[in-house]
PDB file of C-alpha atoms in Angstrom:
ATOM      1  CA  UNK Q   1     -41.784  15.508 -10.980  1.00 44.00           C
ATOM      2  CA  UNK Q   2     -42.700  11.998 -11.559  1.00 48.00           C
ATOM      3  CA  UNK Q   3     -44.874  10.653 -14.196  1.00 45.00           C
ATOM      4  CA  UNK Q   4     -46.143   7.557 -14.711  1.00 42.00           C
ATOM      5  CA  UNK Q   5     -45.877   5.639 -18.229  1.00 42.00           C
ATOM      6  CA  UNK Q   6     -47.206   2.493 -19.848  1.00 40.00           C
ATOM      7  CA  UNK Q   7     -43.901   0.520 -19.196  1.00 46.00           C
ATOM      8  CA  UNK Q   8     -43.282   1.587 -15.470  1.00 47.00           C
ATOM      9  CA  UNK Q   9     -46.664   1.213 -13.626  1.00 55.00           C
ATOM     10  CA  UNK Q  10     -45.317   2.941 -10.615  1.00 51.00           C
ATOM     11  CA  UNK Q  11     -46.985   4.412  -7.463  1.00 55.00           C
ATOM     12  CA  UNK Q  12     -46.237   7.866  -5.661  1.00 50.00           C
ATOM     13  CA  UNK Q  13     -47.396   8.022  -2.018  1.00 53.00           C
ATOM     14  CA  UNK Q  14     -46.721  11.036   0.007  1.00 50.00           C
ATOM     15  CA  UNK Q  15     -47.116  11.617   3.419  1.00 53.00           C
ATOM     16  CA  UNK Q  16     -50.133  13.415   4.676  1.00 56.00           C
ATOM     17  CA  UNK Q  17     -48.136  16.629   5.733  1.00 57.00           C
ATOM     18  CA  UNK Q  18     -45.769  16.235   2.125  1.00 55.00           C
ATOM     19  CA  UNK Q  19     -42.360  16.358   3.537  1.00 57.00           C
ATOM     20  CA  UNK Q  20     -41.945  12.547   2.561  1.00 60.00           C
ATOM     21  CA  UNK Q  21     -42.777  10.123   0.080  1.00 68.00           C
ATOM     22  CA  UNK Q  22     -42.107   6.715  -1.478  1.00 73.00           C
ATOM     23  CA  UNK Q  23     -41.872   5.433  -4.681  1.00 74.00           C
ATOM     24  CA  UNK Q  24     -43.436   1.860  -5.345  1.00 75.00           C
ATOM     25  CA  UNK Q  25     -43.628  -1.250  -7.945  1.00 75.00           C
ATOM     26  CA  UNK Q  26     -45.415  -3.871  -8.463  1.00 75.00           C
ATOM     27  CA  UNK Q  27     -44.433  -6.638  -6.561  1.00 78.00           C
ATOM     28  CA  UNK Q  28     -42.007  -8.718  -9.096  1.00 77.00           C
ATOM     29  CA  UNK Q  29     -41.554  -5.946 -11.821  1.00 79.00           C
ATOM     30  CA  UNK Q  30     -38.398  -3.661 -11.658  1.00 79.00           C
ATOM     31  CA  UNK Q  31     -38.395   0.411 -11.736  1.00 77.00           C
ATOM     32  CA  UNK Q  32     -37.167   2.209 -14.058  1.00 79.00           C
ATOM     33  CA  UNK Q  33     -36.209   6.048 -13.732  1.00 79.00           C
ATOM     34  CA  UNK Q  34     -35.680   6.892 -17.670  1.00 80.00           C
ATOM     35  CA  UNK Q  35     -34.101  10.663 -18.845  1.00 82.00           C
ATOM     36  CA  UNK Q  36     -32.685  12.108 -21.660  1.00 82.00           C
ATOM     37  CA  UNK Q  37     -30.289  13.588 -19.681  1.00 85.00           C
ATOM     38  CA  UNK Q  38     -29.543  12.931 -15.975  1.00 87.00           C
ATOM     39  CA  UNK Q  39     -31.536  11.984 -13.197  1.00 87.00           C
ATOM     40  CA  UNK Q  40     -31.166  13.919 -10.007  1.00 88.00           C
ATOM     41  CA  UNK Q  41     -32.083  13.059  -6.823  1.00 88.00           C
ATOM     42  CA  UNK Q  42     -31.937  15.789  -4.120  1.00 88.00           C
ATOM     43  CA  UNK Q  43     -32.796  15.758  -0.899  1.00 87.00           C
ATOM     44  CA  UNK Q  44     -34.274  19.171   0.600  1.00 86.00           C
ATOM     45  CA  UNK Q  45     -34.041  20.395   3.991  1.00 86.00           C
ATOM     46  CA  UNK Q  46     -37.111  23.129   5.509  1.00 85.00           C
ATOM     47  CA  UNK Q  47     -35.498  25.841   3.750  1.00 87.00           C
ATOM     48  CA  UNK Q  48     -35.700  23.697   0.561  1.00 85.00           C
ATOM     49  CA  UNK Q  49     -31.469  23.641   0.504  1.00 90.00           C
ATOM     50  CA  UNK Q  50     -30.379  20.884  -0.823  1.00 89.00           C
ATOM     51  CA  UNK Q  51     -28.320  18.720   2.314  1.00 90.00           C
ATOM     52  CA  UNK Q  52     -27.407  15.570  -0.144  1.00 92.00           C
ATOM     53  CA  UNK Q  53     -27.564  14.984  -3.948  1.00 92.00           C
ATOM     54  CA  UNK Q  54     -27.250  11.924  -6.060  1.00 91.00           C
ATOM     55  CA  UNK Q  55     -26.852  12.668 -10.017  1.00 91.00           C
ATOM     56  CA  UNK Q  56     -26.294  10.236 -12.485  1.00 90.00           C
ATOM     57  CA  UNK Q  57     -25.573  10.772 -16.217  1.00 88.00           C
ATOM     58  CA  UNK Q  58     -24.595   9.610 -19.299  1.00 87.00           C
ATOM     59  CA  UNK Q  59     -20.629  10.082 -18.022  1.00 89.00           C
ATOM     60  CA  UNK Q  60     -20.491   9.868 -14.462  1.00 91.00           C
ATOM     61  CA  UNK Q  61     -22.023   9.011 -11.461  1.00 91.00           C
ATOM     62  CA  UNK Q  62     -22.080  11.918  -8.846  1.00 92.00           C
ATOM     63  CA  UNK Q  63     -22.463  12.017  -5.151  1.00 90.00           C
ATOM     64  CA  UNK Q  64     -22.716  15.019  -3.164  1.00 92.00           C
ATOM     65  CA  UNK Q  65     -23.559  15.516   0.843  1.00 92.00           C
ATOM     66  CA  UNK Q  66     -21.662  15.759   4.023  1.00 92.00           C
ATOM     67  CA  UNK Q  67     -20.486  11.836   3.718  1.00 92.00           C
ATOM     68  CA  UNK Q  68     -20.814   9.085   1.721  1.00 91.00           C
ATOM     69  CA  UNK Q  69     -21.074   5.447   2.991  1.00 92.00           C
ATOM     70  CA  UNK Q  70     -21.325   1.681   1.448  1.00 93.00           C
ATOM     71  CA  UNK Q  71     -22.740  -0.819   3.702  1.00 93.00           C
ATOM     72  CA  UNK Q  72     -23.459  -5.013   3.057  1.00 93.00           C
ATOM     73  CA  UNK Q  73     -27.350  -5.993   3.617  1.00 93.00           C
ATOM     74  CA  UNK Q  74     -26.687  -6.792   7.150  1.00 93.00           C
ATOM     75  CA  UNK Q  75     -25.233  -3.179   7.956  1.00 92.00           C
ATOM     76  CA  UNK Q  76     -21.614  -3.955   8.279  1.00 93.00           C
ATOM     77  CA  UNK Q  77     -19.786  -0.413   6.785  1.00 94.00           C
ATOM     78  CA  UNK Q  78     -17.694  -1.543   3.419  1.00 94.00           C
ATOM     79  CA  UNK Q  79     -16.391   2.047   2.617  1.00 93.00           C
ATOM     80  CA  UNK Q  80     -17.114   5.934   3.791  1.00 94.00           C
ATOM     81  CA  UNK Q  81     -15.790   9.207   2.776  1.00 92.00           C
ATOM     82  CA  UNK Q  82     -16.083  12.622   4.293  1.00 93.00           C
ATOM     83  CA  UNK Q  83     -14.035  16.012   4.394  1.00 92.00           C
ATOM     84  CA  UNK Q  84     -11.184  13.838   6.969  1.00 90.00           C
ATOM     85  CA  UNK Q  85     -11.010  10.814   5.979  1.00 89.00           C
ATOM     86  CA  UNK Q  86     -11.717   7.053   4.075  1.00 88.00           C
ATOM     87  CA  UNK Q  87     -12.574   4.409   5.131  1.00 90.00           C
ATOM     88  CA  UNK Q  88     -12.159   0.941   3.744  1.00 89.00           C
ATOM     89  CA  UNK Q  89     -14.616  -1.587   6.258  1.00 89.00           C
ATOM     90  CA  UNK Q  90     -13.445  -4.539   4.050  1.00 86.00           C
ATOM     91  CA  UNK Q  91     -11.300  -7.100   5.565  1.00 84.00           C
ATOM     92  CA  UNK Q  92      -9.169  -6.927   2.702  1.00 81.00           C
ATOM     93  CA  UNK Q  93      -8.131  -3.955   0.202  1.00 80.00           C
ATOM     94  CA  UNK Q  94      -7.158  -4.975  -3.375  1.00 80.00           C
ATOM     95  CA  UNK Q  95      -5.575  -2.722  -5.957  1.00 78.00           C
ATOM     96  CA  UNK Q  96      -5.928  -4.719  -9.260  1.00 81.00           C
ATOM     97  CA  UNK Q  97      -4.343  -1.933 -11.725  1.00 79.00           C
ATOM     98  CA  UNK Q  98      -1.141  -2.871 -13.799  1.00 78.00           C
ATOM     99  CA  UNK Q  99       0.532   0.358 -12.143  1.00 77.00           C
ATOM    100  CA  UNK Q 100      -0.665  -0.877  -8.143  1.00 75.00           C
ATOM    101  CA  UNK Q 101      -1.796   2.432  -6.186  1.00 79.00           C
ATOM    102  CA  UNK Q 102       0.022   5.493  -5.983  1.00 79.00           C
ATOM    103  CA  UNK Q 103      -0.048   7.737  -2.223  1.00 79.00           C
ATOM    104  CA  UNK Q 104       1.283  11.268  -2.359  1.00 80.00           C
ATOM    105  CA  UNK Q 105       1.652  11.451   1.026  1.00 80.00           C
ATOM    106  CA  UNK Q 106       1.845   9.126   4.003  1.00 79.00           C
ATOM    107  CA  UNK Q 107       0.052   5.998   4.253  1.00 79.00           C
ATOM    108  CA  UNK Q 108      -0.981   3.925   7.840  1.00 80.00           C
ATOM    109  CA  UNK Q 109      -1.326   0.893   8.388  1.00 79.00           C
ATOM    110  CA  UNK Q 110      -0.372  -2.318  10.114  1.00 79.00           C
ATOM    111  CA  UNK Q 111      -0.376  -4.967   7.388  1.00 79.00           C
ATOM    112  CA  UNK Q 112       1.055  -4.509   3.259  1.00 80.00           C
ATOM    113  CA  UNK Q 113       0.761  -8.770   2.468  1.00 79.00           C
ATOM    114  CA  UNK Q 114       0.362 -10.114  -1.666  1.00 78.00           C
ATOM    115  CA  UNK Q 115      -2.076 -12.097  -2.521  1.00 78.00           C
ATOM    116  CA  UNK Q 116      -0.904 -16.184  -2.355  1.00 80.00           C
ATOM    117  CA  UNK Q 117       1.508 -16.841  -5.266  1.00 79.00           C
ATOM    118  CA  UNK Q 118       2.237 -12.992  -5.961  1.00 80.00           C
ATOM    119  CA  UNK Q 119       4.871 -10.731  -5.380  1.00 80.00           C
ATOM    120  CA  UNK Q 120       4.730  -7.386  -2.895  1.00 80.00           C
ATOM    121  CA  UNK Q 121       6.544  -4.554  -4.129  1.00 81.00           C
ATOM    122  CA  UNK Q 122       6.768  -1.303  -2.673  1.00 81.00           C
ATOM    123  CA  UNK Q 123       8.689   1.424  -4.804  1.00 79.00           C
ATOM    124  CA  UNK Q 124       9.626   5.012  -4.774  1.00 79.00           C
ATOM    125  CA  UNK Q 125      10.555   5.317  -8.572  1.00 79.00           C
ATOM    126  CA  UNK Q 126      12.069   8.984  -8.181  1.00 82.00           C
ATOM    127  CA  UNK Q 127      12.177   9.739  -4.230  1.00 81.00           C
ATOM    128  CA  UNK Q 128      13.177   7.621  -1.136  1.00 83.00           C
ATOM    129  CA  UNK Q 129      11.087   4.931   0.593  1.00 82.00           C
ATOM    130  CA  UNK Q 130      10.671   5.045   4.587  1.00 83.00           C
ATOM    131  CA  UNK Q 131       8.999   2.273   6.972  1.00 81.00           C
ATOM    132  CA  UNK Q 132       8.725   4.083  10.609  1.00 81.00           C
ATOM    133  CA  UNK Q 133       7.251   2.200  13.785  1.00 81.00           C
ATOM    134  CA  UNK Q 134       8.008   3.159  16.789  1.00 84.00           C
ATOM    135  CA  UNK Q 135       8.179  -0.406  18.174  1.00 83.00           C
ATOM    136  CA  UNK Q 136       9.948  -1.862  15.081  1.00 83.00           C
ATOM    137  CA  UNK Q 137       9.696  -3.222  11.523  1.00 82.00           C
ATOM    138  CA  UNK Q 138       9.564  -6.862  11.046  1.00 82.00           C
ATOM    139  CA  UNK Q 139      10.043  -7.733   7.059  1.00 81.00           C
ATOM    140  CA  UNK Q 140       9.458 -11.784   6.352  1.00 79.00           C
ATOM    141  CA  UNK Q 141       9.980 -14.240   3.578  1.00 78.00           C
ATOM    142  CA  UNK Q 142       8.415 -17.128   4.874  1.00 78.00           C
ATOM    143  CA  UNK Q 143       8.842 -19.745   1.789  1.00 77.00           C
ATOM    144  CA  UNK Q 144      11.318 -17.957  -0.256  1.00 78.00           C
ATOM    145  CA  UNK Q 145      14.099 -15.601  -0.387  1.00 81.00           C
ATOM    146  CA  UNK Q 146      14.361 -11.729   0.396  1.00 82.00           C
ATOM    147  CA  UNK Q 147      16.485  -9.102  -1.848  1.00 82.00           C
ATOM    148  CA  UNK Q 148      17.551  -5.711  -0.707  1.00 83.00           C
ATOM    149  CA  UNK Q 149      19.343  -3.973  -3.657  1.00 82.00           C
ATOM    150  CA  UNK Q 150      20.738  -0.066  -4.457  1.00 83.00           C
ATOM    151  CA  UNK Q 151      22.847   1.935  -6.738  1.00 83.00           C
ATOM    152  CA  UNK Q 152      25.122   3.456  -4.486  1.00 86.00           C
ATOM    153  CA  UNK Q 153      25.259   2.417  -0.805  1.00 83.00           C
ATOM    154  CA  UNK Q 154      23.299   0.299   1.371  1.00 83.00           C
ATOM    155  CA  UNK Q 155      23.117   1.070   5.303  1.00 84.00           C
ATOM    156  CA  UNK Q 156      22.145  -0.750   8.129  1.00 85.00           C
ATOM    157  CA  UNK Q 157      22.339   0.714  11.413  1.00 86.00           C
ATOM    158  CA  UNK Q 158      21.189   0.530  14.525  1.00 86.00           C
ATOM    159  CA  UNK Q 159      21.765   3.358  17.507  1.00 85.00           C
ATOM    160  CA  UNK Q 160      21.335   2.072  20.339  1.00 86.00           C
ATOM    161  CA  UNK Q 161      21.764  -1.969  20.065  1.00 87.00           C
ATOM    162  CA  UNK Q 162      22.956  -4.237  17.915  1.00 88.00           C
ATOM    163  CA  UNK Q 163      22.976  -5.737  14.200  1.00 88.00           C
ATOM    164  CA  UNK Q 164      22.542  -9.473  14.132  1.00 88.00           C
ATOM    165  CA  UNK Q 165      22.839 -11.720  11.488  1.00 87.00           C
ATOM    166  CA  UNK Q 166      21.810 -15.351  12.385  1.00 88.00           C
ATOM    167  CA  UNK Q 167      22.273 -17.848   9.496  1.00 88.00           C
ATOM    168  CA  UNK Q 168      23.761 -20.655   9.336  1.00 90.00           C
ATOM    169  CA  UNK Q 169      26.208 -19.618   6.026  1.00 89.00           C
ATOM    170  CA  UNK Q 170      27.048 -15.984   5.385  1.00 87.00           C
ATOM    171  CA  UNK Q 171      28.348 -15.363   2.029  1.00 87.00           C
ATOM    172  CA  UNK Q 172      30.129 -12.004   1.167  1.00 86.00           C
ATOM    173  CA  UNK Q 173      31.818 -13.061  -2.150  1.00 86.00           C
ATOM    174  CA  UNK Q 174      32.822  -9.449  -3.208  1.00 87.00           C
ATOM    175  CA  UNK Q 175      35.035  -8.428  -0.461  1.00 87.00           C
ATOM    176  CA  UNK Q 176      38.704  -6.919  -1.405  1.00 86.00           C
ATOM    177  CA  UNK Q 177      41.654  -9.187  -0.887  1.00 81.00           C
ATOM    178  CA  UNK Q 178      44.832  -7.882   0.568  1.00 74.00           C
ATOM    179  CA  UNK Q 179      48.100  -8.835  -1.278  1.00 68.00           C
ATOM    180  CA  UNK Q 180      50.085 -10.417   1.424  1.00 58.00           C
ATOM    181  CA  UNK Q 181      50.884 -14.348  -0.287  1.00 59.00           C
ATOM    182  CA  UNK Q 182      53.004 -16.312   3.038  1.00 56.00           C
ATOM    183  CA  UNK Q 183      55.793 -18.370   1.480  1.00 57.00           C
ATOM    184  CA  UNK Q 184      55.091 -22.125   1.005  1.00 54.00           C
ATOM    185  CA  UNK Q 185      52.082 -23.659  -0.438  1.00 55.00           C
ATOM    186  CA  UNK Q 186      49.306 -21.262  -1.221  1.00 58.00           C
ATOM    187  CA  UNK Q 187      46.636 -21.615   1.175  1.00 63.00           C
ATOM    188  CA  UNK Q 188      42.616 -21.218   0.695  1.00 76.00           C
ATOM    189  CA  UNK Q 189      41.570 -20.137   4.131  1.00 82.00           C
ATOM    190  CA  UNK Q 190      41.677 -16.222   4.796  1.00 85.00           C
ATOM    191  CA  UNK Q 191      41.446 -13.863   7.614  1.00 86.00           C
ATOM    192  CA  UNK Q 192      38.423 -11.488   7.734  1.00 88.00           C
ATOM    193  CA  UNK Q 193      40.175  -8.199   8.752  1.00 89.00           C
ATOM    194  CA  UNK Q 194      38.398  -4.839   9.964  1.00 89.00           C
ATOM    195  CA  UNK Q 195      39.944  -1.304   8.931  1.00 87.00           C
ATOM    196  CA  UNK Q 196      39.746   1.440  11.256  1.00 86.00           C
ATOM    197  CA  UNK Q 197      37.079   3.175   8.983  1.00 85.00           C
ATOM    198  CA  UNK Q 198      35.046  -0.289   9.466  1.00 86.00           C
ATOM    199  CA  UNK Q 199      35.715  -1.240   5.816  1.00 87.00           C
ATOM    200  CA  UNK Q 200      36.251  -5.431   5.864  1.00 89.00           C
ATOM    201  CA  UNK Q 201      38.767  -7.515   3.103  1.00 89.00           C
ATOM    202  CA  UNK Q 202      40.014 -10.409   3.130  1.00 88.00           C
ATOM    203  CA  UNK Q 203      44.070 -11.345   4.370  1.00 85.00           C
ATOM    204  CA  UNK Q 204      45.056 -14.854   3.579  1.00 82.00           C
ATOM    205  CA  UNK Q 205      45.958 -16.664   6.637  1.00 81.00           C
ATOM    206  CA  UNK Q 206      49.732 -17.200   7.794  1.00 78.00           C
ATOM    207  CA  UNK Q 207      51.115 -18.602  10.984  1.00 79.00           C
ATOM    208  CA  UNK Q 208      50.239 -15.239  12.336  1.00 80.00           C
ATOM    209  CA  UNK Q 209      47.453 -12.272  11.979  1.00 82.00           C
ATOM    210  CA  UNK Q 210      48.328 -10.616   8.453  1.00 80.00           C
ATOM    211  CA  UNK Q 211      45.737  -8.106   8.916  1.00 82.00           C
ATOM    212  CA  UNK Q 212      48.596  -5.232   9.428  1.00 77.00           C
ATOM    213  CA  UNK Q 213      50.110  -6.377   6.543  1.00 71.00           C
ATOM    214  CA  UNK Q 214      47.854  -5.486   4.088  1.00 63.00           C
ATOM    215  CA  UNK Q 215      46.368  -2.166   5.483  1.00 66.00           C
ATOM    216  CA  UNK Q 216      46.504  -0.518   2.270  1.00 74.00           C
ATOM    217  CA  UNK Q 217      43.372  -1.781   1.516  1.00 77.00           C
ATOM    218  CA  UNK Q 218      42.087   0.658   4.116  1.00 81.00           C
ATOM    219  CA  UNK Q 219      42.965   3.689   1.881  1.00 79.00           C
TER     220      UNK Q 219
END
């Protein structure tokens, strides 16, 4: 039931056969819906069930009905809910918490990007991390560098083509060094040898391959 008060001067049409109505104020002042309590809206069906319920009290907000939507002035769908899914209509989705956004399960979608200026991070603090497409993953750092570190061991490969790495330097500073030294001066150029187990070190360089030489480093 509505009633009318000296500070809200509203007015409650209904429709001639009462299954509808509308609420009005005068042009210019605002309405107010005051309670002690909560105010519920329901909305009945010919049975009088209720199909869709909004509540709002002095905690919380409530929503309840068969889906939920958010839509700009001109129509355009900013968000929805329902039993399968949400949807996000926005062109962009930001997650502004200290601790980002955390999925329990999978998670779709064909574009993770930082705002300008800010780092992307994706972690699994406790479990592993996997990227699946079925026509590839394409990771870029456009204006700066890109870091791939682990514990234990870190594995690229690839079972069917190939594993290219185009730079012009590649650097692999920690490599083992085999303990051939050739007689004469001590050079600075080194071979880069390949065990049979695929494991690389380094051989320094003699008139000939000393790769053989220092295959204990294949143990």
């Amino acid at each position: 039931m509505l009633r009318r008060s000296q500070w809200c001067p509203a007015t409650l049409t209904t429709s001639p056969r009462g299954d509808s109505g509308t609420v009005t104020q005068a042009e210019g002042n605002a309405l107010y819906f005051k309670s002690a309590r909560n105010v519920t809206v329901n909305i009945l069906n010919d049975q009088t069930k209720v199909l869709t319920q909004l509540i709002t009290g002095p905690k919380a907000v409530e929503a309840y009905g068969q889906k939920f939507e958010v839509k700009t002035v001109s129509g355009k769908l900013l968000f929805s809910a329902d039993n399968n899914e949400v949807v996000v209509g926005a062109e962009r989705l930001r997650v502004l918490g200290a601790e980002g956004t955390v999925f329990p399960k999978s998670i779709e979608t064909p574009n993770v990007r930082a705002d300008p200026f800010k780092e992307l991070r994706l972690e699994s603090p406790t479990r592993s991390l996997v990227m699946e497409a079925p026509k590839g993953v394409e990771i870029n750092a456009e204006a700066g560098n890109m870091e791939a570190t682990c514990r234990t061991e870190l594995r690229l490969e690839s079972k069917d083509g190939e594993i290219k790495l185009d730079a012009a330097k590649i650097k692999l500073p920690r490599l083992p060094h085999g303990s051939y030294t050739p007689t004469g001066t001590r050079q600075k150029v080194f071979e880069l040898c390949v065990c049979a187990n695929g494991r690389l070190f380094l051989s320094q360089a003699g008139t000939g391959s000393t790769c053989q030489i220092n295959t204990s480093v294949c143990l």
